Coordinates of N, CA and C in Angstrom, one line a residue:
M145 N -27.8 31.2 -23.2 CA -27.3 29.9 -22.9 C -26.2 30.0 -21.8
V146 N -26.3 29.2 -20.8 CA -25.4 29.2 -19.7 C -24.0 28.7 -20.1
K147 N -23.0 29.4 -19.8 CA -21.6 29.0 -20.1 C -21.1 28.1 -19.0
K148 N -20.6 26.9 -19.4 CA -20.2 26.0 -18.5 C -18.8 26.4 -17.9
P149 N -18.6 26.2 -16.6 CA -17.3 26.6 -16.0 C -16.2 25.8 -16.6
S150 N -15.0 26.4 -16.6 CA -13.8 25.7 -17.1 C -13.0 25.0 -16.1
W151 N -13.5 24.7 -14.9 CA -12.7 24.1 -13.9 C -12.3 22.7 -14.2
I152 N -13.1 22.0 -15.0 CA -12.7 20.6 -15.3 C -11.4 20.6 -16.1
N153 N -11.4 21.4 -17.2 CA -10.3 21.5 -18.1 C -9.0 22.0 -17.3
T154 N -9.3 23.0 -16.5 CA -8.2 23.6 -15.7 C -7.6 22.6 -14.8
A155 N -8.4 21.8 -14.0 CA -7.9 20.8 -13.1 C -7.1 19.8 -13.8
F156 N -7.6 19.4 -15.1 CA -6.8 18.4 -15.9 C -5.5 18.9 -16.3
A157 N -5.4 20.2 -16.7 CA -4.2 20.8 -17.1 C -3.2 20.9 -15.9
K158 N -3.7 21.3 -14.7 CA -2.8 21.4 -13.6 C -2.3 20.0 -13.2
N159 N -3.1 19.0 -13.3 CA -2.6 17.6 -13.0 C -1.5 17.2 -14.0
V160 N -1.7 17.5 -15.3 CA -0.7 17.2 -16.3 C 0.7 17.9 -15.9
H161 N 0.6 19.1 -15.6 CA 1.8 19.9 -15.2 C 2.4 19.2 -13.9
Y162 N 1.6 18.8 -13.0 CA 2.1 18.2 -11.8 C 2.8 16.9 -12.1
F163 N 2.2 16.1 -13.0 CA 2.8 14.8 -13.3 C 4.2 15.0 -14.0
L164 N 4.3 16.0 -14.9 CA 5.5 16.3 -15.6 C 6.6 16.7 -14.6
G165 N 6.2 17.5 -13.6 CA 7.2 18.0 -12.6 C 7.6 16.8 -11.7
S166 N 6.6 16.0 -11.3 CA 6.9 14.9 -10.4 C 7.8 13.8 -11.1
R167 N 7.7 13.7 -12.4 CA 8.5 12.7 -13.2 C 10.0 13.1 -13.1
H168 N 10.3 14.4 -13.2 CA 11.7 14.8 -13.1 C 12.2 14.7 -11.6
F169 N 11.2 14.9 -10.7 CA 11.6 14.8 -9.3 C 12.0 13.4 -8.9
Y170 N 11.3 12.4 -9.5 CA 11.6 11.0 -9.2 C 12.8 10.5 -9.9
I171 N 13.1 11.1 -11.0 CA 14.4 10.7 -11.7 C 15.5 11.1 -10.7
W172 N 15.4 12.3 -10.1 CA 16.3 12.7 -9.1 C 16.4 11.7 -7.9
C173 N 15.1 11.4 -7.4 CA 15.0 10.5 -6.2 C 15.7 9.2 -6.5
R174 N 15.6 8.7 -7.7 CA 16.2 7.4 -8.0 C 17.7 7.5 -7.9
S175 N 18.2 8.6 -8.4 CA 19.7 8.7 -8.3 C 20.2 8.9 -6.9
V176 N 19.4 9.5 -6.0 CA 19.8 9.8 -4.7 C 19.6 8.5 -3.8
L177 N 18.5 7.8 -4.0 CA 18.2 6.6 -3.2 C 19.2 5.5 -3.3
G178 N 20.0 5.5 -4.5 CA 21.0 4.5 -4.7 C 22.1 4.6 -3.7
D179 N 22.4 5.8 -3.3 CA 23.6 6.0 -2.4 C 23.3 7.3 -1.5
T180 N 22.4 7.2 -0.6 CA 22.0 8.4 0.1 C 23.0 8.9 1.0
E181 N 23.7 8.0 1.7 CA 24.8 8.5 2.6 C 25.9 9.3 1.9
T182 N 26.3 8.8 0.7 CA 27.3 9.5 0.0 C 26.8 10.9 -0.6
Y183 N 25.6 10.9 -1.0 CA 25.0 12.0 -1.7 C 24.9 13.2 -0.7
F184 N 24.5 12.9 0.6 CA 24.3 13.9 1.6 C 25.5 14.1 2.5
A185 N 26.6 13.5 2.2 CA 27.8 13.6 3.1 C 28.3 15.0 3.2
E186 N 28.2 15.8 2.1 CA 28.7 17.1 2.2 C 27.6 18.2 2.2
I187 N 26.4 17.8 2.5 CA 25.3 18.7 2.6 C 24.9 18.9 4.1
E188 N 25.5 19.9 4.7 CA 25.4 20.1 6.2 C 23.9 20.1 6.6
I189 N 23.1 20.9 5.9 CA 21.7 21.0 6.4 C 20.9 19.7 6.4
M190 N 21.2 18.8 5.4 CA 20.5 17.5 5.4 C 21.1 16.6 6.5
K191 N 22.4 16.7 6.8 CA 22.9 15.9 7.9 C 22.3 16.3 9.2
E192 N 22.1 17.6 9.4 CA 21.5 18.1 10.6 C 20.0 17.7 10.7
V193 N 19.3 17.8 9.6 CA 17.9 17.4 9.6 C 17.7 15.9 9.9
M194 N 18.7 15.1 9.5 CA 18.5 13.7 9.7 C 19.4 13.1 10.8
A195 N 20.0 13.9 11.5 CA 20.9 13.5 12.6 C 20.3 13.1 13.9
N196 N 19.0 13.3 14.0 CA 18.4 13.2 15.3 C 17.8 11.8 15.6
Q197 N 17.9 10.9 14.6 CA 17.3 9.5 14.7 C 18.4 8.5 14.6
D198 N 19.0 8.3 15.8 CA 20.1 7.3 15.8 C 19.6 5.9 15.6
G199 N 20.4 5.1 14.9 CA 20.1 3.7 14.7 C 19.2 3.5 13.4
I200 N 18.8 4.6 12.8 CA 17.9 4.5 11.6 C 18.7 5.0 10.4
S201 N 18.8 4.2 9.3 CA 19.6 4.5 8.2 C 19.1 5.9 7.6
M202 N 20.0 6.6 7.0 CA 19.7 7.8 6.3 C 18.8 7.6 5.2
T203 N 18.9 6.5 4.5 CA 18.0 6.1 3.4 C 16.5 6.1 3.8
L204 N 16.2 5.4 5.0 CA 14.9 5.4 5.4 C 14.4 6.7 5.9
Q205 N 15.2 7.5 6.6 CA 14.8 8.8 7.0 C 14.5 9.7 5.7
F206 N 15.4 9.6 4.7 CA 15.2 10.4 3.5 C 13.9 9.9 2.8
V207 N 13.5 8.6 2.8 CA 12.3 8.2 2.1 C 11.1 8.8 2.8
T208 N 11.1 8.8 4.2 CA 9.9 9.3 4.9 C 9.8 10.8 4.7
M209 N 10.9 11.5 4.6 CA 10.8 13.0 4.4 C 10.4 13.3 3.0
V210 N 10.9 12.5 2.0 CA 10.4 12.8 0.6 C 9.0 12.4 0.5
A211 N 8.5 11.3 1.1 CA 7.1 11.0 1.1 C 6.2 12.1 1.6
A212 N 6.6 12.6 2.7 CA 5.8 13.8 3.3 C 5.8 15.0 2.4
I213 N 7.0 15.3 1.9 CA 7.1 16.5 1.0 C 6.2 16.3 -0.2
M214 N 6.3 15.1 -0.8 CA 5.5 14.8 -2.0 C 4.0 14.9 -1.7
A215 N 3.6 14.5 -0.5 CA 2.2 14.6 -0.1 C 1.8 16.0 0.0
V216 N 2.7 16.9 0.5 CA 2.4 18.3 0.5 C 2.3 18.9 -0.9
L217 N 3.2 18.5 -1.8 CA 3.2 19.0 -3.1 C 1.9 18.5 -3.9
S218 N 1.5 17.3 -3.5 CA 0.3 16.7 -4.1 C -1.0 17.5 -3.7
T219 N -0.9 18.2 -2.6 CA -2.0 18.9 -2.1 C -2.2 20.2 -2.8
I220 N -1.2 20.7 -3.5 CA -1.3 22.0 -4.2 C -2.4 22.0 -5.3
P221 N -2.4 21.0 -6.2 CA -3.5 21.0 -7.2 C -4.8 20.7 -6.6
V222 N -4.8 20.0 -5.4 CA -6.1 19.8 -4.7 C -6.8 21.1 -4.2
I223 N -6.0 21.9 -3.6 CA -6.5 23.2 -3.1 C -6.9 24.1 -4.3
M224 N -6.1 24.0 -5.4 CA -6.4 24.7 -6.6 C -7.8 24.3 -7.2
A225 N -8.1 23.1 -7.1 CA -9.3 22.6 -7.6 C -10.5 23.2 -6.9
I226 N -10.4 23.4 -5.6 CA -11.5 24.1 -4.8 C -11.5 25.6 -5.1
N227 N -10.3 26.2 -5.0 CA -10.3 27.6 -5.2 C -10.6 28.1 -6.6
K228 N -10.6 27.2 -7.6 CA -11.1 27.5 -8.9 C -12.5 28.0 -8.9
M229 N -13.3 27.6 -7.9 CA -14.7 28.0 -7.8 C -14.7 29.5 -7.5
K230 N -13.8 30.0 -6.7 CA -13.8 31.5 -6.4 C -13.5 32.3 -7.7
K231 N -12.6 31.8 -8.6 CA -12.3 32.4 -9.8 C -13.6 32.5 -10.7
E232 N -14.3 31.4 -10.7 CA -15.5 31.4 -11.5 C -16.6 32.4 -11.0
E233 N -16.6 32.5 -9.7 CA -17.5 33.5 -9.1 C -17.1 34.9 -9.5
K234 N -15.7 35.2 -9.5 CA -15.3 36.6 -9.8 C -15.6 36.9 -11.3
R235 N -15.7 35.8 -12.1 CA -15.9 36.0 -13.5 C -17.4 36.1 -13.8
N236 N -18.2 36.1 -12.8 CA -19.7 36.3 -12.9 C -20.3 35.1 -13.6
R237 N -19.8 33.9 -13.4 CA -20.4 32.7 -14.0 C -21.2 31.9 -13.0
T238 N -21.0 32.2 -11.7 CA -21.7 31.3 -10.7 C -23.2 31.6 -10.7
E239 N -23.6 32.8 -10.7 CA -25.1 33.1 -10.6 C -25.8 32.5 -11.7
Q240 N -25.2 32.4 -12.9 CA -25.9 31.9 -14.1 C -26.1 30.4 -13.9
I241 N -25.2 29.7 -13.2 CA -25.3 28.3 -13.0 C -26.3 28.0 -11.9
L242 N -26.2 28.8 -10.9 CA -27.1 28.6 -9.7 C -28.6 29.0 -10.0
A243 N -28.8 29.8 -11.1 CA -30.1 30.1 -11.6 C -30.8 28.9 -12.2
T244 N -30.1 27.9 -12.5 CA -30.7 26.7 -13.1 C -31.1 25.8 -11.9
A245 N -31.3 24.5 -12.3 CA -31.8 23.6 -11.2 C -30.7 23.1 -10.3
M246 N -29.5 23.5 -10.6 CA -28.4 23.1 -9.7 C -28.4 23.8 -8.3
S247 N -28.4 23.0 -7.3 CA -28.4 23.5 -5.9 C -27.0 23.9 -5.5
R248 N -26.9 24.7 -4.5 CA -25.6 25.2 -4.0 C -24.8 24.0 -3.4
Y249 N -25.5 23.1 -2.8 CA -24.9 21.9 -2.3 C -24.2 21.1 -3.4
K250 N -24.9 20.9 -4.4 CA -24.3 20.1 -5.6 C -23.2 20.9 -6.3
F251 N -23.4 22.2 -6.3 CA -22.4 23.0 -7.0 C -21.0 22.9 -6.3
L252 N -21.0 23.2 -5.0 CA -19.8 23.1 -4.3 C -19.3 21.7 -4.1
G253 N -20.3 20.8 -4.0 CA -20.0 19.3 -3.9 C -19.2 18.8 -5.1
N254 N -19.5 19.4 -6.3 CA -18.8 18.9 -7.5 C -17.3 19.3 -7.4
Y255 N -17.1 20.5 -6.9 CA -15.7 20.9 -6.7 C -15.0 20.1 -5.6
I256 N -15.7 19.8 -4.6 CA -15.1 18.9 -3.5 C -14.8 17.6 -4.1
L257 N -15.7 17.0 -4.9 CA -15.5 15.7 -5.5 C -14.3 15.7 -6.4
V258 N -14.2 16.7 -7.2 CA -13.0 16.9 -8.1 C -11.7 16.9 -7.3
A259 N -11.7 17.7 -6.2 CA -10.5 17.8 -5.4 C -10.2 16.5 -4.7
I260 N -11.2 15.7 -4.3 CA -10.9 14.3 -3.7 C -10.3 13.4 -4.8
I261 N -10.9 13.4 -6.0 CA -10.4 12.6 -7.1 C -8.9 13.1 -7.4
T262 N -8.7 14.4 -7.5 CA -7.4 14.9 -7.7 C -6.4 14.4 -6.7
S263 N -6.8 14.4 -5.4 CA -5.9 14.0 -4.3 C -5.5 12.5 -4.5
I264 N -6.4 11.7 -4.9 CA -6.1 10.3 -5.2 C -5.2 10.1 -6.4
I265 N -5.4 10.9 -7.4 CA -4.6 10.8 -8.6 C -3.2 11.3 -8.4
T266 N -3.0 12.4 -7.7 CA -1.7 13.0 -7.5 C -0.9 12.2 -6.5
L267 N -1.5 11.8 -5.4 CA -0.8 11.0 -4.4 C -0.5 9.6 -5.0
G268 N -1.4 9.1 -5.7 CA -1.2 7.8 -6.4 C 0.0 7.8 -7.3
A269 N 0.0 8.9 -8.1 CA 1.1 9.0 -9.1 C 2.5 9.2 -8.4
G270 N 2.5 10.0 -7.3 CA 3.7 10.2 -6.5 C 4.1 8.9 -5.9
A271 N 3.1 8.1 -5.4 CA 3.5 6.9 -4.7 C 4.0 5.9 -5.7
L272 N 3.5 5.8 -6.8 CA 4.0 4.9 -7.9 C 5.4 5.3 -8.3
G273 N 5.6 6.6 -8.4 CA 6.9 7.1 -8.9 C 8.0 6.8 -7.9
L274 N 7.7 7.0 -6.6 CA 8.7 6.8 -5.5 C 8.9 5.3 -5.4
S275 N 7.8 4.5 -5.5 CA 8.0 3.0 -5.3 C 8.9 2.4 -6.5
A276 N 8.6 2.9 -7.7 CA 9.3 2.4 -8.8 C 10.8 2.9 -8.7
A277 N 11.0 4.1 -8.3 CA 12.4 4.6 -8.2 C 13.2 3.9 -7.1
G278 N 12.5 3.7 -5.9 CA 13.1 3.1 -4.8 C 13.4 1.6 -5.0
A279 N 12.4 0.9 -5.5 CA 12.5 -0.5 -5.6 C 13.6 -0.9 -6.6
A280 N 13.9 0.0 -7.5 CA 14.9 -0.3 -8.5 C 16.4 -0.1 -8.0
V281 N 16.5 0.7 -6.9 CA 17.9 0.9 -6.4 C 18.1 0.6 -4.9
V282 N 17.0 0.5 -4.2 CA 17.2 0.2 -2.7 C 17.1 -1.3 -2.5
E283 N 18.0 -1.9 -1.9 CA 18.0 -3.3 -1.7 C 17.9 -3.6 -0.2
G284 N 16.8 -4.4 0.1 CA 16.7 -4.9 1.5 C 16.1 -4.0 2.5
D285 N 16.4 -2.7 2.4 CA 15.9 -1.8 3.5 C 14.4 -1.7 3.5
I286 N 13.8 -1.6 2.3 CA 12.4 -1.2 2.1 C 11.8 -1.9 0.9
T287 N 10.5 -2.3 1.0 CA 9.9 -2.9 -0.1 C 9.1 -1.9 -0.9
F288 N 8.6 -2.4 -2.1 CA 7.8 -1.6 -3.0 C 6.6 -1.1 -2.3
M289 N 5.8 -2.0 -1.6 CA 4.6 -1.6 -1.0 C 4.8 -0.6 0.2
E290 N 5.9 -0.7 0.9 CA 6.2 0.2 1.9 C 6.5 1.6 1.3
L291 N 7.2 1.7 0.2 CA 7.4 2.9 -0.5 C 6.1 3.5 -0.9
F292 N 5.2 2.7 -1.5 CA 3.9 3.1 -2.0 C 3.1 3.7 -0.8
N293 N 3.0 2.9 0.3 CA 2.2 3.3 1.4 C 2.7 4.5 2.1
A294 N 4.0 4.8 2.0 CA 4.6 5.9 2.7 C 4.0 7.2 2.2
I295 N 3.5 7.3 1.0 CA 2.8 8.5 0.5 C 1.3 8.4 0.7
M296 N 0.7 7.2 0.3 CA -0.7 7.1 0.3 C -1.3 7.2 1.7
I297 N -0.5 7.0 2.8 CA -1.0 7.1 4.1 C -1.4 8.6 4.4
F298 N -0.9 9.5 3.6 CA -1.2 10.9 3.8 C -2.5 11.3 3.1
L299 N -3.2 10.4 2.5 CA -4.5 10.7 1.8 C -5.5 11.3 2.7
P300 N -5.8 10.8 3.9 CA -6.8 11.4 4.8 C -6.4 12.8 5.2
A301 N -5.1 13.1 5.4 CA -4.6 14.4 5.8 C -4.8 15.4 4.6
T302 N -4.7 14.9 3.4 CA -5.0 15.7 2.3 C -6.4 16.0 2.1
W303 N -7.3 15.1 2.5 CA -8.7 15.3 2.5 C -9.1 16.4 3.6
V304 N -8.4 16.5 4.7 CA -8.6 17.5 5.7 C -8.3 18.9 5.0
M305 N -7.3 18.9 4.2 CA -7.0 20.2 3.5 C -8.1 20.6 2.5
V306 N -8.7 19.5 1.9 CA -9.9 19.8 1.0 C -11.0 20.4 1.9
G307 N -11.2 19.8 3.0 CA -12.3 20.3 3.9 C -12.0 21.7 4.4
L308 N -10.8 22.0 4.7 CA -10.4 23.4 5.1 C -10.6 24.4 4.0
A309 N -10.2 24.0 2.8 CA -10.5 24.9 1.6 C -11.9 25.1 1.4
A310 N -12.7 24.0 1.6 CA -14.2 24.1 1.4 C -14.8 25.1 2.5
V311 N -14.3 25.1 3.7 CA -14.8 25.9 4.7 C -14.6 27.4 4.3
F312 N -13.4 27.8 3.9 CA -13.2 29.1 3.5 C -13.9 29.5 2.2
M313 N -14.2 28.5 1.4 CA -15.0 28.8 0.2 C -16.4 29.1 0.6
G314 N -16.9 28.3 1.6 CA -18.2 28.6 2.2 C -18.3 29.9 2.8
L315 N -17.3 30.4 3.5 CA -17.3 31.7 4.0 C -17.2 32.8 3.0
G316 N -16.6 32.5 1.9 CA -16.5 33.5 0.8 C -15.3 34.5 1.0
R317 N -14.5 34.2 1.9 CA -13.3 35.1 2.1 C -12.2 34.3 2.8
M318 N -11.0 35.0 2.8 CA -9.8 34.4 3.4 C -9.4 33.1 2.7
N319 N -9.6 33.0 1.4 CA -9.3 31.8 0.7 C -7.8 31.5 0.6
G320 N -7.0 32.5 0.9 CA -5.6 32.3 0.9 C -5.0 31.6 2.2
L321 N -5.8 31.5 3.2 CA -5.4 30.9 4.5 C -5.0 29.4 4.3
P322 N -5.7 28.6 3.5 CA -5.3 27.2 3.3 C -3.9 27.2 2.7
W323 N -3.5 28.1 1.9 CA -2.2 28.2 1.3 C -1.1 28.5 2.3
L324 N -1.5 29.4 3.2 CA -0.6 29.7 4.3 C -0.4 28.5 5.2
Y325 N -1.4 27.8 5.5 CA -1.4 26.7 6.4 C -0.5 25.6 5.7
L326 N -0.7 25.4 4.4 CA 0.1 24.4 3.7 C 1.6 24.8 3.7
G327 N 1.9 26.0 3.6 CA 3.3 26.5 3.8 C 3.8 26.2 5.1
F328 N 3.0 26.4 6.2 CA 3.4 26.0 7.5 C 3.7 24.5 7.6
V329 N 2.8 23.7 7.1 CA 2.9 22.3 7.1 C 4.3 21.8 6.5
F330 N 4.6 22.5 5.3 CA 5.9 22.2 4.7 C 7.1 22.6 5.5
I331 N 7.0 23.7 6.2 CA 8.1 24.1 7.1 C 8.3 23.1 8.2
V332 N 7.2 22.7 8.8 CA 7.3 21.7 9.9 C 7.9 20.4 9.5
I333 N 7.6 20.0 8.3 CA 8.1 18.7 7.8 C 9.6 18.8 7.4
Y334 N 10.0 19.9 6.7 CA 11.3 20.0 6.2 C 12.3 20.6 7.2
L335 N 11.8 21.5 8.1 CA 12.7 22.2 8.9 C 12.3 22.1 10.4
G336 N 11.4 21.3 10.7 CA 10.9 21.2 12.1 C 12.0 20.8 13.1
D337 N 12.8 19.8 12.7 CA 13.9 19.3 13.6 C 15.0 20.4 13.6
L338 N 15.3 20.9 12.5 CA 16.4 21.9 12.4 C 16.1 23.2 13.2
L339 N 14.8 23.6 13.2 CA 14.4 24.7 13.9 C 14.1 24.4 15.4
Q340 N 14.1 23.1 15.7 CA 13.8 22.7 17.0 C 12.4 23.1 17.5
M341 N 11.5 22.9 16.6 CA 10.1 23.3 16.9 C 9.6 22.4 18.1
S342 N 8.8 23.0 18.9 CA 8.2 22.2 20.1 C 7.1 21.3 19.5
D343 N 6.7 20.3 20.3 CA 5.7 19.4 19.9 C 4.3 20.1 19.8
A344 N 4.1 21.2 20.6 CA 2.9 21.9 20.5 C 2.7 22.6 19.2
V345 N 3.8 23.1 18.7 CA 3.8 23.8 17.4 C 3.7 22.7 16.3
R346 N 4.4 21.7 16.3 CA 4.4 20.7 15.3 C 3.0 20.0 15.2
N347 N 2.4 19.9 16.3 CA 1.0 19.2 16.3 C 0.0 20.0 15.7
L348 N 0.2 21.3 15.4 CA -0.7 22.1 14.7 C -0.8 21.7 13.2
S349 N 0.2 21.0 12.7 CA 0.2 20.5 11.3 C -0.6 19.1 11.3
V350 N -1.6 19.1 10.4 CA -2.3 17.8 10.3 C -1.4 16.7 9.8
F351 N -0.4 17.0 9.1 CA 0.5 16.0 8.5 C 1.3 15.4 9.6
E352 N 1.5 16.0 10.8 CA 2.2 15.5 11.9 C 1.4 14.4 12.6
H353 N 0.2 14.2 12.3 CA -0.7 13.2 12.9 C -0.8 12.0 12.0
V354 N 0.1 11.8 11.1 CA 0.2 10.7 10.2 C 1.5 9.9 10.5
N355 N 1.4 8.7 10.7 CA 2.7 7.9 11.0 C 3.6 7.8 9.8
S356 N 4.9 7.8 10.0 CA 5.9 7.8 9.0 C 6.2 6.3 8.6
I357 N 5.6 5.8 7.6 CA 5.9 4.5 7.1 C 7.2 4.6 6.2
P358 N 8.1 3.7 6.4 CA 8.1 2.4 7.1 C 8.7 2.5 8.5
L359 N 9.0 3.8 9.0 CA 9.6 3.9 10.3 C 8.6 3.5 11.5
E360 N 7.3 3.7 11.2 CA 6.3 3.5 12.1 C 5.2 2.6 11.5
D361 N 4.4 1.9 12.3 CA 3.3 1.1 11.8 C 2.1 1.9 11.4
F362 N 1.3 1.3 10.5 CA 0.1 1.9 10.0 C -0.9 1.8 11.1
E363 N -1.7 2.8 11.5 CA -2.8 2.8 12.4 C -4.1 3.2 11.8
L364 N -5.0 2.3 11.7 CA -6.3 2.5 11.0 C -7.1 3.6 11.7
I365 N -7.1 3.6 13.1 CA -7.9 4.6 13.8 C -7.4 6.0 13.5
Q366 N -6.1 6.1 13.2 CA -5.5 7.4 12.9 C -6.1 7.9 11.6
S367 N -6.2 7.1 10.6 CA -6.7 7.5 9.3 C -8.2 7.7 9.4
L368 N -8.9 6.9 10.2 CA -10.3 7.1 10.3 C -10.7 8.4 11.0
V369 N -9.9 8.8 12.0 CA -10.2 10.1 12.7 C -10.0 11.2 11.7
L370 N -8.9 11.2 11.0 CA -8.6 12.3 10.0 C -9.7 12.4 8.9
S371 N -10.2 11.2 8.5 CA -11.2 11.1 7.5 C -12.5 11.7 8.0
V372 N -12.8 11.4 9.3 CA -14.0 12.0 9.9 C -13.9 13.5 10.0
I373 N -12.7 14.0 10.4 CA -12.5 15.4 10.5 C -12.7 16.1 9.2
A374 N -12.1 15.4 8.1 CA -12.2 16.0 6.8 C -13.7 16.0 6.3
A375 N -14.5 15.0 6.6 CA -15.9 15.0 6.2 C -16.6 16.0 6.9
G376 N -16.3 16.3 8.2 CA -17.0 17.3 9.0 C -16.7 18.7 8.5
L377 N -15.4 19.0 8.1 CA -15.1 20.2 7.5 C -15.8 20.4 6.1
M378 N -15.9 19.4 5.4 CA -16.6 19.5 4.1 C -18.1 19.9 4.3
L379 N -18.7 19.2 5.3 CA -20.1 19.5 5.6 C -20.3 20.9 6.0
V380 N -19.4 21.4 6.9 CA -19.4 22.8 7.3 C -19.3 23.7 6.2
G381 N -18.4 23.5 5.3 CA -18.2 24.3 4.1 C -19.5 24.3 3.2
L382 N -20.1 23.2 3.0 CA -21.4 23.1 2.3 C -22.5 24.0 3.0
A383 N -22.6 23.8 4.3 CA -23.6 24.6 5.0 C -23.4 26.1 4.9
L384 N -22.1 26.5 5.1 CA -21.8 27.9 5.0 C -22.0 28.5 3.6
Y385 N -21.7 27.7 2.6 CA -21.9 28.2 1.2 C -23.4 28.3 0.9
R386 N -24.2 27.5 1.5 CA -25.7 27.5 1.2 C -26.2 28.9 1.8
R387 N -25.6 29.4 2.8 CA -26.1 30.5 3.5 C -25.6 31.9 3.0
R388 N -24.4 31.9 2.4 CA -23.8 33.1 2.1 C -24.2 33.7 0.8
D389 N -24.0 35.0 0.6 CA -24.3 35.6 -0.7 C -23.3 35.3 -1.7
V390 N -23.8 35.1 -3.0 CA -22.9 34.8 -4.1 C -22.7 36.1 -4.9
T391 N -21.5 36.6 -5.1 CA -21.2 37.9 -5.6 C -21.2 37.9 -7.1
G392 N -21.1 36.7 -7.8 CA -20.9 36.8 -9.2 C -21.4 35.5 -9.9

């Protein structure tokens, strides 16, 4: 009898842990958003990070930064959902499954589908949390939907990360590179201004190609381009996986 992979239960457990962590994070956000200027008055690094945008309130700058950081954190269980496949392979479960009627396209496609669903759930949970926290304490500067969209606008960029993880899964090696790239993305978001990174370096981050709502307007073409890139990477990953040797 073929043993079913445990990736569905694992993905669910990781999402539960993520939600518990994000709940505490947004309790903190709610306390900070009520009086951002006072909270960061004595935190020099935060003043330096947010000092480059004259005429924009620190609250709005803080919201956009938190939204981007939460989008990065939401990508963690997404990459884990794809990389779980590598663990199943190392445990010699993959060949048993592929020996059945299941094709390689469908096998990897299932993991990609779970990763996409995970991205919607994690970003949606983060967006609802930030919106609820902000709407309760921020008056006038920003609306509930602006707070919600500030995170959800990163969804296509998260799908690009899914595609990137799928490509390396298709190659069967260097599966840690998506994690390194995600770390780079985080550094660009959190310390890009402080480290005075050039535009050329910042543009290497896919998250830098997403407008910061509510500071910038939503651009449909931007999201469509990122979605097409994500779909292309996923197809490349599927094609590579179909051709490579499965070790376990």
